Amino acid sequence: MEPQTPTRRSQRFQPTATPTGKINNKSILECVWASEPIYVRQTNPEIDLVPEEQEEKIREKKRGGSDDEEEEEELETVFYDALRMKRKAPAYKGAKRVHARAGKLEERTYRLGDTVLIETDSLYLMRRPPSIGVIVAMWQTRQKDDDSQADQSNMRVRVHWFLRPTELASIRAKREHQEHEIYYSLSTRAIVSPSVILSRCDVSGSLPSPIKKEKPNWLYVPVKRRRASPLKKGTKASSSSDEEDQQDTSEDDEEVVEEDESSNEKFYCRLAVDSRRGVFYDFDWERHRRDASIRAKPPVNNSGPSSKEHDAFNWGEGSAWDVVEKPLKNRPIAPKTEMSSGRRRKQDDLDDVISESEADDSDEFREHDSGSDSDEGLIADSENGVASGEEQDDDDGPLREPRTPSRKRKRNQDATTPRRIKRSKTLVQPTPHSKAALARRRKSVTSASPRKHKTAPTFAIRFPEQSLTFKSSMAHLPKDPWLRAMHALHVGSRPDSLPCREEEYKRVLRCVGELLEEGSGGCVYISGVPGTGKTATVHTVVKELKRMAENSEINPFSYVEINGLKIPEPSAAYNLLWEGVSGHDVETEGHLRIGAKESLKALMRHFTSGNRGPGGHACVVLMDELDQLVTPKQDVVYNFFNWPTLVGSKLVVIAVANTMDLPERVMTGRVRSRLGMIRINFQPYTRDQLEKIVEARLASAKEGLDDDDDNEEGAVVKAKVVIAPDAIKFAAMTVSRITGDARRVLDICRRAVELVKSAKGTVKAPHVKEVVQVMQNSPIAAYLRELSFHERLMLASLIKCVKREGVEEIKWSEVQHQHLTYMNVLTSENDSTRKPTPAELLMVLDSLVSSRAVVVEDGVAVARKPEGDRRMLLNIEQSEVERVLSDVGGQRWKNVLTT
């Protein structure tokens, strides 16, 4: 069978993740199989090999090695029932008190169906509690008829995950949980090596009555890292039962310590969970464990190691341990005259007994059944032959007539074969709280989209109302309309509802919400000039999504915000994303002290290996100021746009940039292809929209003033007009002609209120005009007006290169070329037409650098670069430079700077 090429798993232009198949744990002295082979079949690469081994086979096939079909025929997979591991208990450096067995040998035997603690993290200074899983398969791949003992690196274990409450999505509907309570995942499995199994644990389906508050069996203590190995494990797991000082132990007095089952850590499980949807199900772990062990037995009709029969060829993938949601079944209507009320109650009780173990014939098994439609109906009745027999004995004469014909009852007797039992799965029902949440989701979907055939999940769009947070920020202010207006007009005061951005809000919310509901990854590119409400709209969308997730109206998710202006370098974005993906709590534990390379390796291993740990929930990432994250190699933006395209990544990236055509002008083809087609552009505000924004802010400032004050002063204060309508119109008209930046019109109005605050007057158009003149006559504006022609021309050339390239750091050679080009366009009658020499252009640049208007790259490494490769950066606000140069230069300069 030819292995399929993994989707979007190319290693080109990106580092290789640490392979899961490589074993580097030196504390394991022996790891061997502890049983005879229980089943042998031909190797199925899709379920028997880890992703690194699959990619290695693909590379070998491309290199033109041996015939791939013949090589697969020679490989076989041997399954076992138990493995024995002998490891040396490590001496934990940096810990004052350690395990009493440190330095001694521990021998443990693990069997199918055992619940174990598994180490899933390796990049934390403070080790997190290990994950929990149940062993569903053990195997090794080897050449045909090779009876040699397997090497430790070739041994594989497949586990089905449990989830701790801390491994669920951070933004979800909160629910109370018991101490040491865990949840069984529906179908989340992973292939691990035996070296990551720490110990056995006990999982019970019933809550122990007296809960003793004992010290935890595992303590996680930090260990000093060595600089040479930043990925080296920083902590070890130690037992706290014996608190003795560390003692030097030599290899001569090593003693093999047998496992003490009473010291196993104990957990409690009574619920299963769909971590992607945040739905909980009533679950009987002990019964499921017993039934799954029976269903997971090897096929009895084995036709040999090379058999490609579906049941035999796919055996060992662990699907028998999956649980599925019980579907709504349509029961046939029996004659009312023949069925008594007592008979109905007995039948309902019987259905409840059968429902826990009846088969799931609606999914993967239906396409492999060779029988007729009536044959599919046998699976549900075949799970409880004894119950059917008891039902037949209790039936009276009149009740036998509407029953199933005898031929089907005969099939029921044959339906208890292992083939029928093996194909069944455990069915579970949602808890009452989850049922209500699912009903609300279905209701919102129905009301939002009444069409019968929907191509994608949708939900009703709800516009946010004024939150208590914004109201409380206004409540502490005195009842002075001018102070309240100044507070509301401040740029940092963001109301929950943004006027004039309703359509953009709906588009962003629908795009991100549908990706979360589908459980798929994707990219949403948002562009627009500064001050058009891009970031504020996204924040409002994320706030609404959080509310929906906490009310179980949408799938749970984690949220990460990355601002290109707030991180020291673009590669630092890897650290922030890894903290969000791994579930690290930054507020309580602080940021992870690891490098960007280690975070990148962990992210690559998380997204490309297919083993994403127990959680597997969605993650929403806001990449604000994307322009600052674009590097010459473009590796950061490529990785962030490539990871959502990988199968099962569940990563949603919202990229916000200031230019609409940034991908076409700056990004290479491989980056643009990952970006996708979801693009939303924010147009600059018009004059009417700017007026509505200012009026909405002023209206919110009056909400805290009550009409029913004790005296008439309150009503008079509330009726006081702080800014006249003509003043708002004049400010909006002035800003809309230049940039359409809402922040600038808010700043103008706020400064105008400051002018009239002492006199308790109303802002008129002359006050706004005075503020505009003061802002235009700022020290920066005065400096720009006094610049020479070539200095102004160099600044215009630098701005043109920034807009063309999409990045703020521009090479000196490009600015020189643009400067000479503008000499033919922007030269007036009073200016010289002679083009300056390179030396003269350097003198102009030195003049701008000395006044700190431009910053040039400097340093020892830069000195070895050619002169034209040095990068320069504009150190003044770009919009201010464009406005002043347009006023000084005239219409031609304005046309050049605005394009």
PDB file of N, CA, C and O in Angstrom, residues 203-230:
ATOM      1  N   VAL A 203      -7.530   4.958  37.546  1.00  0.00           N
ATOM      2  CA  VAL A 203      -8.679   5.777  37.172  1.00  0.00           C
ATOM      3  C   VAL A 203      -9.935   5.028  37.584  1.00  0.00           C
ATOM      4  O   VAL A 203     -10.139   3.886  37.184  1.00  0.00           O
ATOM      5  N   SER A 204     -10.755   5.676  38.364  1.00  0.00           N
ATOM      6  CA  SER A 204     -11.974   5.065  38.881  1.00  0.00           C
ATOM      7  C   SER A 204     -13.184   5.815  38.362  1.00  0.00           C
ATOM      8  O   SER A 204     -13.122   7.024  38.114  1.00  0.00           O
ATOM      9  N   GLY A 205     -14.292   5.076  38.203  1.00  0.00           N
ATOM     10  CA  GLY A 205     -15.522   5.692  37.744  1.00  0.00           C
ATOM     11  C   GLY A 205     -16.391   6.207  38.854  1.00  0.00           C
ATOM     12  O   GLY A 205     -17.418   6.841  38.595  1.00  0.00           O
ATOM     13  N   SER A 206     -16.014   5.949  40.092  1.00  0.00           N
ATOM     14  CA  SER A 206     -16.802   6.405  41.240  1.00  0.00           C
ATOM     15  C   SER A 206     -15.926   7.273  42.129  1.00  0.00           C
ATOM     16  O   SER A 206     -14.734   7.009  42.305  1.00  0.00           O
ATOM     17  N   LEU A 207     -16.525   8.294  42.667  1.00  0.00           N
ATOM     18  CA  LEU A 207     -15.792   9.222  43.523  1.00  0.00           C
ATOM     19  C   LEU A 207     -15.555   8.585  44.885  1.00  0.00           C
ATOM     20  O   LEU A 207     -16.503   8.153  45.541  1.00  0.00           O
ATOM     21  N   PRO A 208     -14.309   8.461  45.316  1.00  0.00           N
ATOM     22  CA  PRO A 208     -14.052   7.895  46.647  1.00  0.00           C
ATOM     23  C   PRO A 208     -14.659   8.772  47.724  1.00  0.00           C
ATOM     24  O   PRO A 208     -14.526   9.990  47.715  1.00  0.00           O
ATOM     25  N   SER A 209     -15.339   8.127  48.704  1.00  0.00           N
ATOM     26  CA  SER A 209     -16.062   8.875  49.719  1.00  0.00           C
ATOM     27  C   SER A 209     -15.158   9.697  50.617  1.00  0.00           C
ATOM     28  O   SER A 209     -15.290  10.898  50.690  1.00  0.00           O
ATOM     29  N   PRO A 210     -14.231   9.113  51.348  1.00  0.00           N
ATOM     30  CA  PRO A 210     -13.370   9.975  52.156  1.00  0.00           C
ATOM     31  C   PRO A 210     -12.149  10.371  51.348  1.00  0.00           C
ATOM     32  O   PRO A 210     -11.324   9.539  51.020  1.00  0.00           O
ATOM     33  N   ILE A 211     -12.043  11.625  51.030  1.00  0.00           N
ATOM     34  CA  ILE A 211     -10.901  12.129  50.272  1.00  0.00           C
ATOM     35  C   ILE A 211      -9.874  12.643  51.259  1.00  0.00           C
ATOM     36  O   ILE A 211     -10.086  13.636  51.943  1.00  0.00           O
ATOM     37  N   LYS A 212      -8.771  11.937  51.341  1.00  0.00           N
ATOM     38  CA  LYS A 212      -7.706  12.348  52.248  1.00  0.00           C
ATOM     39  C   LYS A 212      -6.830  13.368  51.559  1.00  0.00           C
ATOM     40  O   LYS A 212      -6.406  13.174  50.428  1.00  0.00           O
ATOM     41  N   LYS A 213      -6.572  14.411  52.268  1.00  0.00           N
ATOM     42  CA  LYS A 213      -5.708  15.453  51.713  1.00  0.00           C
ATOM     43  C   LYS A 213      -4.265  15.080  51.977  1.00  0.00           C
ATOM     44  O   LYS A 213      -3.683  15.419  52.994  1.00  0.00           O
ATOM     45  N   GLU A 214      -3.711  14.333  51.033  1.00  0.00           N
ATOM     46  CA  GLU A 214      -2.324  13.912  51.160  1.00  0.00           C
ATOM     47  C   GLU A 214      -1.463  14.744  50.226  1.00  0.00           C
ATOM     48  O   GLU A 214      -1.946  15.413  49.321  1.00  0.00           O
ATOM     49  N   LYS A 215      -0.192  14.642  50.454  1.00  0.00           N
ATOM     50  CA  LYS A 215       0.731  15.325  49.569  1.00  0.00           C
ATOM     51  C   LYS A 215       0.730  14.630  48.216  1.00  0.00           C
ATOM     52  O   LYS A 215       0.601  13.420  48.141  1.00  0.00           O
ATOM     53  N   PRO A 216       0.842  15.362  47.137  1.00  0.00           N
ATOM     54  CA  PRO A 216       0.807  14.725  45.823  1.00  0.00           C
ATOM     55  C   PRO A 216       1.987  13.778  45.661  1.00  0.00           C
ATOM     56  O   PRO A 216       3.061  13.968  46.222  1.00  0.00           O
ATOM     57  N   ASN A 217       1.734  12.725  44.874  1.00  0.00           N
ATOM     58  CA  ASN A 217       2.778  11.741  44.651  1.00  0.00           C
ATOM     59  C   ASN A 217       3.884  12.263  43.750  1.00  0.00           C
ATOM     60  O   ASN A 217       4.957  11.690  43.687  1.00  0.00           O
ATOM     61  N   TRP A 218       3.584  13.330  42.993  1.00  0.00           N
ATOM     62  CA  TRP A 218       4.583  13.858  42.064  1.00  0.00           C
ATOM     63  C   TRP A 218       4.797  15.324  42.364  1.00  0.00           C
ATOM     64  O   TRP A 218       3.853  16.102  42.417  1.00  0.00           O
ATOM     65  N   LEU A 219       6.027  15.685  42.589  1.00  0.00           N
ATOM     66  CA  LEU A 219       6.404  17.086  42.733  1.00  0.00           C
ATOM     67  C   LEU A 219       7.305  17.441  41.572  1.00  0.00           C
ATOM     68  O   LEU A 219       8.126  16.635  41.143  1.00  0.00           O
ATOM     69  N   TYR A 220       7.173  18.652  41.077  1.00  0.00           N
ATOM     70  CA  TYR A 220       7.939  19.081  39.921  1.00  0.00           C
ATOM     71  C   TYR A 220       8.828  20.232  40.352  1.00  0.00           C
ATOM     72  O   TYR A 220       8.333  21.310  40.695  1.00  0.00           O
ATOM     73  N   VAL A 221      10.114  19.951  40.372  1.00  0.00           N
ATOM     74  CA  VAL A 221      11.074  20.912  40.893  1.00  0.00           C
ATOM     75  C   VAL A 221      11.949  21.399  39.764  1.00  0.00           C
ATOM     76  O   VAL A 221      12.281  20.659  38.847  1.00  0.00           O
ATOM     77  N   PRO A 222      12.328  22.676  39.767  1.00  0.00           N
ATOM     78  CA  PRO A 222      13.129  23.207  38.669  1.00  0.00           C
ATOM     79  C   PRO A 222      14.579  22.741  38.763  1.00  0.00           C
ATOM     80  O   PRO A 222      15.104  22.497  39.831  1.00  0.00           O
ATOM     81  N   VAL A 223      15.180  22.613  37.606  1.00  0.00           N
ATOM     82  CA  VAL A 223      16.582  22.229  37.505  1.00  0.00           C
ATOM     83  C   VAL A 223      17.280  23.254  36.640  1.00  0.00           C
ATOM     84  O   VAL A 223      16.735  23.705  35.644  1.00  0.00           O
ATOM     85  N   LYS A 224      18.449  23.629  36.999  1.00  0.00           N
ATOM     86  CA  LYS A 224      19.208  24.613  36.230  1.00  0.00           C
ATOM     87  C   LYS A 224      19.540  24.027  34.868  1.00  0.00           C
ATOM     88  O   LYS A 224      20.006  22.910  34.741  1.00  0.00           O
ATOM     89  N   ARG A 225      19.290  24.827  33.849  1.00  0.00           N
ATOM     90  CA  ARG A 225      19.550  24.387  32.484  1.00  0.00           C
ATOM     91  C   ARG A 225      21.000  24.655  32.107  1.00  0.00           C
ATOM     92  O   ARG A 225      21.612  25.597  32.578  1.00  0.00           O
ATOM     93  N   ARG A 226      21.479  23.837  31.241  1.00  0.00           N
ATOM     94  CA  ARG A 226      22.804  24.094  30.663  1.00  0.00           C
ATOM     95  C   ARG A 226      22.637  24.862  29.367  1.00  0.00           C
ATOM     96  O   ARG A 226      21.742  24.601  28.585  1.00  0.00           O
ATOM     97  N   ARG A 227      23.524  25.786  29.160  1.00  0.00           N
ATOM     98  CA  ARG A 227      23.397  26.623  27.973  1.00  0.00           C
ATOM     99  C   ARG A 227      23.561  25.821  26.686  1.00  0.00           C
ATOM    100  O   ARG A 227      23.015  26.169  25.668  1.00  0.00           O
ATOM    101  N   ALA A 228      24.325  24.747  26.749  1.00  0.00           N
ATOM    102  CA  ALA A 228      24.575  23.983  25.530  1.00  0.00           C
ATOM    103  C   ALA A 228      23.358  23.226  25.066  1.00  0.00           C
ATOM    104  O   ALA A 228      23.296  22.818  23.924  1.00  0.00           O
ATOM    105  N   SER A 229      22.366  23.011  25.918  1.00  0.00           N
ATOM    106  CA  SER A 229      21.199  22.231  25.537  1.00  0.00           C
ATOM    107  C   SER A 229      19.946  22.917  26.046  1.00  0.00           C
ATOM    108  O   SER A 229      19.455  22.593  27.113  1.00  0.00           O
ATOM    109  N   PRO A 230      19.426  23.907  25.293  1.00  0.00           N
ATOM    110  CA  PRO A 230      18.237  24.615  25.774  1.00  0.00           C
ATOM    111  C   PRO A 230      16.991  23.772  25.783  1.00  0.00           C
ATOM    112  O   PRO A 230      16.029  24.110  26.449  1.00  0.00           O
TER     113      PRO A 230
END
